[in-house]
Amino acid sequence: MERAETPATIVVVEDEADMARVLQFNLQSLGHRVLLAPTATEALRLVAAAVPDLVLLDLRLPDGFGMDLLRDFRAAPRTAALPVIVVSALGDEPTVVQALECGADDVVSKPFRTRELLARVATALRRHAAPAETGIAAAPLAFGPLRMAPETREVSAAGEPVELTRTEFDLLAFFVTHPERVFTRRQLCEQALGSGGAILERTIDAHVRTLRRKLGPAGQCLVTVWGVGYRLVDSP
């Protein structure tokens, strides 16, 4: 793969030394700065010192469970929107869904193909770039009880503020700007999240479930079109 146009700082949270070195080598070959964290404690220290551009997170750590670390990131205002890709041998569907519902932007199962992982990293970095770089409209968005401010990435439902990850925000913004239209999971992956197929289509289901939960009653406007996909309607 070509070197990244904009090098990023990436924290790799991985306790297996060989795996950590493989990830470090491949990411550095693209021009990225890589910081290694073999424990959850070290990961928290690194992120507290300076919020990175992205975190690659293993779930099995010697001093804790990666899912708890992910929750800590999402609960803190400084890291609520921090891109996190879970890279774990725990690749069963319940674990994948749980990771996504906890706020992971993507999940990669071990063993993985290096080029695929690097493509997902590039996708996450591109999607989570500053609005000025991605061309996200700065004008406020509104549909029904939903209000969105792309410039500040603030969301409210029926007047109540809602905390969303960047992936969740991008997905909801796509629905709000294309109301009443039905989209397949593949279309949402490619058009809403710009994944180019890197993000598994099944992750869309988990993100939609999380959006419904976070939006409360307004989440009922995100309806399932059985056998096709999803759409945002004015009244369910």
Coordinates of C-alpha atoms in Angstrom, one line a residue, residues 33-136:
R33 CA 3.7 7.0 14.3
V34 CA 3.0 4.0 16.5
L35 CA 2.9 3.8 20.3
L36 CA 2.8 0.4 21.9
A37 CA 0.7 -0.3 25.0
P38 CA 0.9 -3.9 26.3
T39 CA -1.6 -3.2 29.1
A40 CA -4.8 -1.3 29.6
T41 CA -3.0 0.8 32.2
E42 CA -0.3 1.9 29.7
A43 CA -3.0 2.6 27.1
L44 CA -4.8 4.9 29.4
R45 CA -1.5 6.7 30.3
L46 CA -0.6 7.2 26.6
V47 CA -4.1 8.4 25.7
A48 CA -4.2 10.7 28.7
A49 CA -0.9 12.3 27.7
A50 CA -2.0 13.0 24.2
V51 CA -5.1 11.8 22.4
P52 CA -4.0 9.8 19.3
D53 CA -5.7 9.7 15.9
L54 CA -6.7 6.1 16.3
V55 CA -6.4 3.1 18.7
L56 CA -6.1 -0.6 17.7
L57 CA -7.4 -2.5 20.7
D58 CA -7.0 -6.1 21.7
L59 CA -9.7 -7.4 24.1
R60 CA -7.6 -9.8 26.1
L61 CA -5.2 -7.8 28.2
P62 CA -3.2 -8.9 31.3
D63 CA -4.7 -6.2 33.5
G64 CA -8.2 -6.1 32.3
F65 CA -10.7 -6.6 29.5
G66 CA -10.4 -4.4 26.4
M67 CA -14.2 -3.8 26.3
D68 CA -13.9 -2.0 29.6
L69 CA -11.2 0.2 28.2
L70 CA -13.4 0.9 25.2
R71 CA -16.2 2.0 27.5
D72 CA -13.8 4.3 29.4
F73 CA -12.8 5.9 26.2
R74 CA -16.4 6.6 25.2
A75 CA -17.3 7.9 28.6
A76 CA -14.6 10.5 28.7
P77 CA -15.3 13.7 26.7
R78 CA -11.7 14.0 25.4
T79 CA -11.9 10.5 23.9
A80 CA -15.6 10.1 23.2
A81 CA -15.0 10.4 19.4
L82 CA -11.6 8.7 19.4
P83 CA -11.6 6.1 16.5
V84 CA -11.1 2.6 17.9
I85 CA -10.7 -0.6 15.9
V86 CA -10.9 -3.8 17.9
V87 CA -8.4 -6.4 16.8
S88 CA -9.1 -9.6 18.6
A89 CA -9.1 -13.4 18.5
L90 CA -12.6 -13.1 20.1
G91 CA -14.3 -13.0 16.7
D92 CA -17.7 -14.6 17.6
E93 CA -20.7 -12.6 16.6
P94 CA -21.9 -11.8 20.1
T95 CA -18.5 -10.3 20.9
V96 CA -18.4 -8.4 17.7
V97 CA -21.8 -7.0 18.3
Q98 CA -21.0 -6.1 21.9
A99 CA -17.8 -4.3 20.8
L100 CA -19.8 -2.2 18.3
E101 CA -22.5 -1.4 20.8
C102 CA -19.8 -0.3 23.2
G103 CA -18.6 2.2 20.6
A104 CA -16.0 0.4 18.4
D105 CA -15.8 1.8 14.9
D106 CA -14.8 -1.5 13.5
V107 CA -13.9 -5.0 14.5
V108 CA -11.1 -7.2 12.9
S109 CA -10.8 -10.8 13.9
K110 CA -7.4 -12.6 14.3
P111 CA -5.9 -14.0 12.3
F112 CA -6.3 -11.1 9.8
R113 CA -5.0 -10.2 6.4
T114 CA -2.5 -7.3 6.8
R115 CA -3.7 -5.4 3.7
E116 CA -7.3 -5.6 4.9
L117 CA -6.4 -4.3 8.3
L118 CA -4.4 -1.4 6.8
A119 CA -7.4 -0.6 4.6
R120 CA -9.7 -0.5 7.5
V121 CA -7.2 1.8 9.4
A122 CA -7.1 4.1 6.4
T123 CA -10.9 4.1 6.2
A124 CA -11.3 5.0 9.9
L125 CA -8.7 7.8 9.7
R126 CA -10.3 9.2 6.6
R127 CA -13.8 9.0 8.1
H128 CA -12.8 10.6 11.3
A129 CA -10.8 13.4 9.8
A130 CA -11.8 17.0 10.6
P131 CA -15.0 18.2 9.0
A132 CA -13.1 20.8 6.9
E133 CA -11.1 17.9 5.4
T134 CA -14.0 15.6 4.7
G135 CA -16.3 18.1 3.2
I136 CA -19.0 17.5 5.8

